[in-house]
Coordinates of C-alpha atoms and ligand atoms in Angstrom, one line a residue:
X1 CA -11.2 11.1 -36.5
X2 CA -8.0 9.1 -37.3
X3 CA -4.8 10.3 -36.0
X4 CA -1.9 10.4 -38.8
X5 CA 1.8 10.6 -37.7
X6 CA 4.6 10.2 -39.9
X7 CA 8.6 11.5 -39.4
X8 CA 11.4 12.2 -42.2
X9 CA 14.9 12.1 -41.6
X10 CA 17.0 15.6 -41.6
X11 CA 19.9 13.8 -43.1
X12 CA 20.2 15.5 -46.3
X13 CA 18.2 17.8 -48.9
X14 CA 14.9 15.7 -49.6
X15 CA 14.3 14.6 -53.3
X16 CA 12.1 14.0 -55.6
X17 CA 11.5 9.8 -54.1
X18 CA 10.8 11.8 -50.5
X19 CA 8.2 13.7 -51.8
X20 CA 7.0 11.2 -54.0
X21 CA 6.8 8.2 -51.4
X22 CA 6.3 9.8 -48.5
X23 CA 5.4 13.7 -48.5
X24 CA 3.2 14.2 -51.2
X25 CA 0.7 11.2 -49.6
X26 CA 1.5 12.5 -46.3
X27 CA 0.0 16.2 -47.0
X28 CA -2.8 14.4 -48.6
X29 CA -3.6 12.2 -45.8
X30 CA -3.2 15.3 -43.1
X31 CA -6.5 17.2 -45.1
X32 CA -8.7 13.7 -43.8
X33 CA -7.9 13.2 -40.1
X34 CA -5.6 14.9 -37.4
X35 CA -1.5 14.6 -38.8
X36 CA 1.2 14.9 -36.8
X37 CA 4.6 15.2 -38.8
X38 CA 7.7 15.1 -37.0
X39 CA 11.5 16.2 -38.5
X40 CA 13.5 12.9 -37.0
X41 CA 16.3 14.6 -36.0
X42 CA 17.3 12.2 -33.1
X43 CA 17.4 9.5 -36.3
X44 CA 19.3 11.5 -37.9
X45 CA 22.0 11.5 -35.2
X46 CA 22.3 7.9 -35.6
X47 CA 24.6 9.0 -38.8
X48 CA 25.1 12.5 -38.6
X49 CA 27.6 13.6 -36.5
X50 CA 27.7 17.3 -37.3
X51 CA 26.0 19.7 -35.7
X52 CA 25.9 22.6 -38.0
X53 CA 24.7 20.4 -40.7
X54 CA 21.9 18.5 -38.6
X55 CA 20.8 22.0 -37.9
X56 CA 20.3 23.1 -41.3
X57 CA 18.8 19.7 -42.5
X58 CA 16.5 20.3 -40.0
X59 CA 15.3 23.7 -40.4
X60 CA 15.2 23.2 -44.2
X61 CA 12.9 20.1 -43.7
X62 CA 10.3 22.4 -42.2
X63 CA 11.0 24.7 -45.2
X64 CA 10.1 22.0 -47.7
X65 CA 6.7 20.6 -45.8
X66 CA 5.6 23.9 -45.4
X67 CA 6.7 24.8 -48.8
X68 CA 5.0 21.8 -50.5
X69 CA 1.6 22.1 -49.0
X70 CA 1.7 21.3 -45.7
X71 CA -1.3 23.1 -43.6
X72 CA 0.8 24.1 -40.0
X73 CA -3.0 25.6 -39.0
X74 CA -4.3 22.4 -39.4
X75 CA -1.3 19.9 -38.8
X76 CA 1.3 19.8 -36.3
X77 CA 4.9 20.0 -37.4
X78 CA 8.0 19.4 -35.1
X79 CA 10.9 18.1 -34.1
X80 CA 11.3 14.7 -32.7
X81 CA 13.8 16.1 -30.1
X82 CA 11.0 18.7 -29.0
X83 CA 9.2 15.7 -27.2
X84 CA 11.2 14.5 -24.3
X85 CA 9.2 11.5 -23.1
X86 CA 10.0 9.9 -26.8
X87 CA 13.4 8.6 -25.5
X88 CA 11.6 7.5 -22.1
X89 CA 9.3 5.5 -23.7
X90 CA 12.1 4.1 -26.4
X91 CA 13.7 3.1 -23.0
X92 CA 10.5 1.0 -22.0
X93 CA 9.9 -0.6 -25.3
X94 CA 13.5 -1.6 -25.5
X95 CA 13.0 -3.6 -22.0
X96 CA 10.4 -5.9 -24.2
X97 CA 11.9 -6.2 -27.6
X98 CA 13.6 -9.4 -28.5
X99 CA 16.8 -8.7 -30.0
X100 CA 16.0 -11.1 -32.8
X101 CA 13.2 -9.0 -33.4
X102 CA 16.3 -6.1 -34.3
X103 CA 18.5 -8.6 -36.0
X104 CA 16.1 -9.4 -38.8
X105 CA 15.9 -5.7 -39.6
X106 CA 17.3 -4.7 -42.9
X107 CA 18.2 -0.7 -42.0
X108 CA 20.7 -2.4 -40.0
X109 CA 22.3 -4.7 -42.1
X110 CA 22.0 -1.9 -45.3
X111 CA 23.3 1.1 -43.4
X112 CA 26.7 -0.9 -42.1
X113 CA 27.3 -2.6 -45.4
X114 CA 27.1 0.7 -47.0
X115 CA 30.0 2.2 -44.6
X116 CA 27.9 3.5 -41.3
X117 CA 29.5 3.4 -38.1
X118 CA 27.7 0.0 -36.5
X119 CA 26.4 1.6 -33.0
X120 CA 23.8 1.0 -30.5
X121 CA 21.3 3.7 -31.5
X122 CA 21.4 2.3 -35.3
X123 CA 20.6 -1.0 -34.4
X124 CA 17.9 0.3 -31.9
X125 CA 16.9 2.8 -34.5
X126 CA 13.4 0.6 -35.0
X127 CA 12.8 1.3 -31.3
X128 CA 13.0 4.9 -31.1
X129 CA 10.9 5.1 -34.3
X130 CA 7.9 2.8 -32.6
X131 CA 8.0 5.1 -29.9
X132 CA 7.8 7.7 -32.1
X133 CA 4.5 6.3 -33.4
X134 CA 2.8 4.8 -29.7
X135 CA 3.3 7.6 -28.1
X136 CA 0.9 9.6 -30.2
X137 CA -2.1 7.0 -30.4
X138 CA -1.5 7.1 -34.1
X139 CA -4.1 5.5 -36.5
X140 CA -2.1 5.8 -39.7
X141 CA 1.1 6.0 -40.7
X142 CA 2.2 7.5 -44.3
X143 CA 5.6 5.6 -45.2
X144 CA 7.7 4.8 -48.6
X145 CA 7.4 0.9 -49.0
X146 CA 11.1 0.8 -47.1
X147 CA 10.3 1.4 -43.9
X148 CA 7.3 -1.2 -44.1
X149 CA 9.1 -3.3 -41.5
X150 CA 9.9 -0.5 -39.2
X151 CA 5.8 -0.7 -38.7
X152 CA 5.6 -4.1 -38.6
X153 CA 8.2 -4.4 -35.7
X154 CA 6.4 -1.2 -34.3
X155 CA 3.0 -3.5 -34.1
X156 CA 5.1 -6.4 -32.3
X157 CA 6.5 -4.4 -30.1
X158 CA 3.1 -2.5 -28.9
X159 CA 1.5 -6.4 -29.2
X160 CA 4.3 -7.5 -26.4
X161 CA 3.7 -4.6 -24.4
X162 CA -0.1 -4.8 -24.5
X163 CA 0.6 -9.0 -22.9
X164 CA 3.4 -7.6 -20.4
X165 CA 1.4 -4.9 -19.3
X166 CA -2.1 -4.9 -20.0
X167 CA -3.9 -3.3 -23.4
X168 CA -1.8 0.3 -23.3
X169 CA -1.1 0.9 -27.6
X170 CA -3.3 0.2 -30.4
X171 CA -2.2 -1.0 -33.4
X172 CA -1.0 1.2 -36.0
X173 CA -1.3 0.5 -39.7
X174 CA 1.3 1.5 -42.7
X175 CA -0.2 3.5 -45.5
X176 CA 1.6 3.2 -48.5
X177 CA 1.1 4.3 -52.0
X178 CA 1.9 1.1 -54.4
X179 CA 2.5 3.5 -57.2
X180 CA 5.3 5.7 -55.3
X181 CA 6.6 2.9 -53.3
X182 CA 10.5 3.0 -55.0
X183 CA 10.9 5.8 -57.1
X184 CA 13.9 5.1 -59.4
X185 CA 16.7 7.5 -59.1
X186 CA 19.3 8.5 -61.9
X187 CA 21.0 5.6 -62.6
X188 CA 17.7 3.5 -62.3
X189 CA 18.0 2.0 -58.6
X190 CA 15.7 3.5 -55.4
X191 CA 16.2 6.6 -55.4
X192 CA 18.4 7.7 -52.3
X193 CA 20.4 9.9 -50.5
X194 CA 22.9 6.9 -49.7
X195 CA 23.1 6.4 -53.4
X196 CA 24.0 9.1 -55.0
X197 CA 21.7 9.3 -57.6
X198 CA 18.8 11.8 -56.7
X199 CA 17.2 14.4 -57.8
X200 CA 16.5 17.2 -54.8
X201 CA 13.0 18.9 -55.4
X202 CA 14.6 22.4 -54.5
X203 CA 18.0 22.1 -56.9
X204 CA 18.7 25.0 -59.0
X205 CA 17.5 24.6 -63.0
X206 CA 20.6 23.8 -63.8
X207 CA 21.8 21.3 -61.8
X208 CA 18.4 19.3 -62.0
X209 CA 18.2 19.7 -65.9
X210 CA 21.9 18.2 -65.4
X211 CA 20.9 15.4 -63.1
X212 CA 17.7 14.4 -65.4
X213 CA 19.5 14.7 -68.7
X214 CA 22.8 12.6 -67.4
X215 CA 19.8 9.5 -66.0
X216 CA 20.7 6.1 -67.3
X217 CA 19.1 4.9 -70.1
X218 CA 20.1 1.5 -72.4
X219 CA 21.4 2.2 -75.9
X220 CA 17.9 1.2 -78.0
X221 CA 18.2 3.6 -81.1
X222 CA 16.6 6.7 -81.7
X223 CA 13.8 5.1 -84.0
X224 CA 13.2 1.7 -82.5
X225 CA 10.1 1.1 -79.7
X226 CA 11.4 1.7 -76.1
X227 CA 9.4 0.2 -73.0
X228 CA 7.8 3.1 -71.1
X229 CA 7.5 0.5 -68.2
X230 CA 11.3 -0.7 -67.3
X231 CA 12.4 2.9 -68.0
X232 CA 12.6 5.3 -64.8
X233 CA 12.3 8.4 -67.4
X234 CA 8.8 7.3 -67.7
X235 CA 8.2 5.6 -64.2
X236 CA 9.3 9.2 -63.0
X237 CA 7.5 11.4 -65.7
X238 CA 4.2 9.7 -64.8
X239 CA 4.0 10.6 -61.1
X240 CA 4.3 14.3 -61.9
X241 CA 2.2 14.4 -65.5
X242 CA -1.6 14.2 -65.9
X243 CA -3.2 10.5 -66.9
X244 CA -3.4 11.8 -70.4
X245 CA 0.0 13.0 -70.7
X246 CA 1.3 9.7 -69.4
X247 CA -0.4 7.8 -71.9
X248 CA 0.8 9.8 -74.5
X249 CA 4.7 9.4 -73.6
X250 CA 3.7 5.6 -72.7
X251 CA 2.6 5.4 -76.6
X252 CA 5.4 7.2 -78.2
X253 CA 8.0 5.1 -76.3
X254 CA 6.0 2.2 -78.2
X255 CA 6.2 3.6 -81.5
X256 CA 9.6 4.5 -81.6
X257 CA 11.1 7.4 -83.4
X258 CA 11.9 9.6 -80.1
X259 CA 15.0 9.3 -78.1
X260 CA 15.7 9.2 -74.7
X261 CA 16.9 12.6 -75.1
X262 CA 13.8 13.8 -76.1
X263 CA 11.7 12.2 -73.6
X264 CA 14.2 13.3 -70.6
X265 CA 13.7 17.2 -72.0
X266 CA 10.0 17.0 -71.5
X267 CA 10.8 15.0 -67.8
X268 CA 12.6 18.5 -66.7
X269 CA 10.0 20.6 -68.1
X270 CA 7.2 18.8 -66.2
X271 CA 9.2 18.8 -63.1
X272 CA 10.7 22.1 -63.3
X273 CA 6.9 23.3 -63.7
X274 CA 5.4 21.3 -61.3
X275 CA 7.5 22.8 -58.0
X276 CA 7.2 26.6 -59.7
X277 CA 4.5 27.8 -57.1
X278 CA 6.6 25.4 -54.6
X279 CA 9.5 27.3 -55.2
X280 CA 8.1 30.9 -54.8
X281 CA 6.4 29.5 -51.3
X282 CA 9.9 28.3 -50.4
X283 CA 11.4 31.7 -50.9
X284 CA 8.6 33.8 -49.3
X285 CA 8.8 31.3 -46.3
X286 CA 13.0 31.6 -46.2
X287 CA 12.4 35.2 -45.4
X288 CA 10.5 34.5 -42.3
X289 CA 12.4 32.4 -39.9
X290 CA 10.3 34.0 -37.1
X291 CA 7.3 32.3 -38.9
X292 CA 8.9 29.0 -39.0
X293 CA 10.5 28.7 -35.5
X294 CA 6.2 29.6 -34.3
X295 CA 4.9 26.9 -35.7
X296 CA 7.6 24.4 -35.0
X297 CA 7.6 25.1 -30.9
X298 CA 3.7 25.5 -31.3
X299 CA 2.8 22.2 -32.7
X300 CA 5.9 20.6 -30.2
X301 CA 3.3 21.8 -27.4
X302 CA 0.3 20.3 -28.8
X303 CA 2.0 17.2 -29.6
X304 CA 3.9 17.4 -26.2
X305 CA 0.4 17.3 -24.6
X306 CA -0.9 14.5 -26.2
X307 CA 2.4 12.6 -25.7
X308 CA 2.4 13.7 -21.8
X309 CA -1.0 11.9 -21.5
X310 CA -0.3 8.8 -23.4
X311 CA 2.9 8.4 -21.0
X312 CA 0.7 8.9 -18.1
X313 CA -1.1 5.6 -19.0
X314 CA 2.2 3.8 -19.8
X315 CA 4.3 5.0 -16.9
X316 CA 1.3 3.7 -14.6
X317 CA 1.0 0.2 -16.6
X318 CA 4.7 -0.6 -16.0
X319 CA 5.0 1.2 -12.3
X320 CA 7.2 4.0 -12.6
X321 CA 4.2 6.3 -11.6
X322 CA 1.1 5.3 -8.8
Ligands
LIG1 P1 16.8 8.1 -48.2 O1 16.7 6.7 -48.7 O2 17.1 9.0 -49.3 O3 17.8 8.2 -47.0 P2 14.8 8.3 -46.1 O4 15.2 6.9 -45.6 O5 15.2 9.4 -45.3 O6 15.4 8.4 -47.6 O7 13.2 8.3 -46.4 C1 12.3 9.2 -46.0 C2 10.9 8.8 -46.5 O8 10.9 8.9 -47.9 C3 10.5 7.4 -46.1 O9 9.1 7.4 -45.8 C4 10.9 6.6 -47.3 O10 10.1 5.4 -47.4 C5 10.5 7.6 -48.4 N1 11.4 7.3 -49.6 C6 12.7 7.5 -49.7 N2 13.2 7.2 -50.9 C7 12.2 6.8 -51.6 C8 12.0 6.3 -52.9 N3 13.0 6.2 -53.8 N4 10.8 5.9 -53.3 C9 9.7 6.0 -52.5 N5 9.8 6.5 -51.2 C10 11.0 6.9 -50.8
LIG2 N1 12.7 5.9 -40.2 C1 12.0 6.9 -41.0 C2 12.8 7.1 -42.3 O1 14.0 6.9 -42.4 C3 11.8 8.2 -40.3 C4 10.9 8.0 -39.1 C5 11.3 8.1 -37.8 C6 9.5 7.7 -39.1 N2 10.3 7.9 -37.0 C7 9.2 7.6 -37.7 C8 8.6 7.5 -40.1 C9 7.9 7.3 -37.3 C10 7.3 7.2 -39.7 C11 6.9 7.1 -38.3 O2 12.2 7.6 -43.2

């Protein structure tokens, strides 16, 4: 059976290019194999500096995996920091990565430009995330299209380590979903938390009816033909609708004689309807905090296990352990 592992950032409410890129594929992918899903909380820290806040994210990550459809008797969900030998074996893998291998990542170069403190952890942040991935044997690894060369430095690392020391890691491979790769946000560009312009699955009606009814569009008239294909109304209506459905806005965008206005409407209906049984797990699941905390520390010992024997192989290939 094929291990899955993937992680999400607490750094923030997740939205609709989250769930889209990463967890709706990610759920999917746990129901064929044996998923471990982490909350990446010690990422997090590389831009998050306050505590109360990380805290929340964090807990209200679980919230929305579990809410969306996430199995926790079937897959493991935790918290990166729950696994203590991740930052050990970040600590080994760092001793063989080239620091060109860092320099030509874009995270780096993206998160400074758009303000972030530079510091060590965010220019190692590629390190701690292959750890987070060799330490667990993992197969597979359901990403947005973003953090495609995160896994590719993640396979050169383990590639390195495997000449310095002898075949410890296999090599993991990046699953993702062409169609979800960059989900536009409001104003048209990746949807992101950095950019301002998302739409959070959980918001209340009326703040997401706002966001989707203030998105971007160009000023084509009311009656002229529109193309369903450069416009994120569409590109974002046809990840939630049904084939059919999507054909049918697709056609009346080429016909003309519907404004944008029209076609955002039906955008927050579909949305809005899709997350209804989402939302009532969400609240049921608020309620029980108990239930939440068991699973998280539960699945932190399974994966703790797995983690504590994979370390036992790479503390005894590199000699801190006979
Ligand atoms: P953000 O850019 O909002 O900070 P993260 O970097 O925390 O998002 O991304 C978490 C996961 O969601 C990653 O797997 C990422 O690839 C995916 N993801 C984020 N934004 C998008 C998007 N607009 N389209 C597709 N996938 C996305
Ligand atoms: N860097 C990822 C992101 O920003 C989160 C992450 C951390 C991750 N460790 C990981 C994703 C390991 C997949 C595998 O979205």
């Amino acid at each position: 059976m094929k291990r899955i592992l993937s992680g999400i950032q607490p750094s923030g409410a997740l939205h609709l290019g989250n769930y889209l890129g990463m967890m709706r594929p990610a759920i999917e992918l746990a129901k064929q194999g044996e998923a471990f899903y982490f909350i990446a909380d010690l990422h997090a820290l590389t831009t998050l500096h306050d505590a109360e806040a990380l805290r929340r994210y964090s807990y209200n990550v679980a919230l929305d995996f579990l809410a969306c459809g996430l199995d926790p008797e079937k897959t493991c969900l935790f918290r990166q920091s729950a696994i203590p030998k991740v930052p050990l074996l970040t600590w080994i893998l760092s001793t063989v990565t080239p620091m060109g291998l860092l320099e030509r990542c874009h995270s780096y170069k993206d998160k400074t430009a758009r303000g972030f403190a530079s510091s060590h952890a965010l220019f190692a942040y590629p390190v701690l995330m292959a750890a987070d991935i060799l330490i667990y044997d993992s197969d597979i690894v359901p990403v947005g299209k973003d953090q495609k060369q995160h896994l590719e430095v993640t396979r050169d690392i383990a590639i390195k380590m495997n000449e310095t020391f002898g075949s410890i890691f296999k090599l993991p491979e990046a699953s993702i979903r062409e169609d979800a790769a960059l989900v536009p946000g409001t104003d048209g560009a990746k949807m992101s938390k950095s950019y301002g312009n998302t739409i959070e699955i959980f918001d209340t009606e009326k703040s997401m009816r706002k966001k989707i009814m203030a998105m971007v569009t160009d000023s084509t008239p009311v009656e002229a033909p529109k193309n369903p294909d450069t416009s994120s109304i569409y590109n974002l209506y046809r990840l939630f609708a049904s084939e059919g459905e999507a054909a049918e806005m697709a056609k009346k965008f080429r016909t003309g004689g519907t404004g944008y206005g029209a076609f955002k409407k039906q955008l927050f209906s579909t949305v809005w309807e899709y997350f209804e049984p989402m939302r009532k797990k969400r609240a049921e699941l608020e309620s029980a905090p108990d239930y939440v905390e068991t699973i998280l520390r539960r699945s932190a010992e399974k994966a703790n296990t797995l983690a504590e024997s994979v370390m036992a192989r790479v503390e005894k290939a590199v000699g801190l352990r006979s």
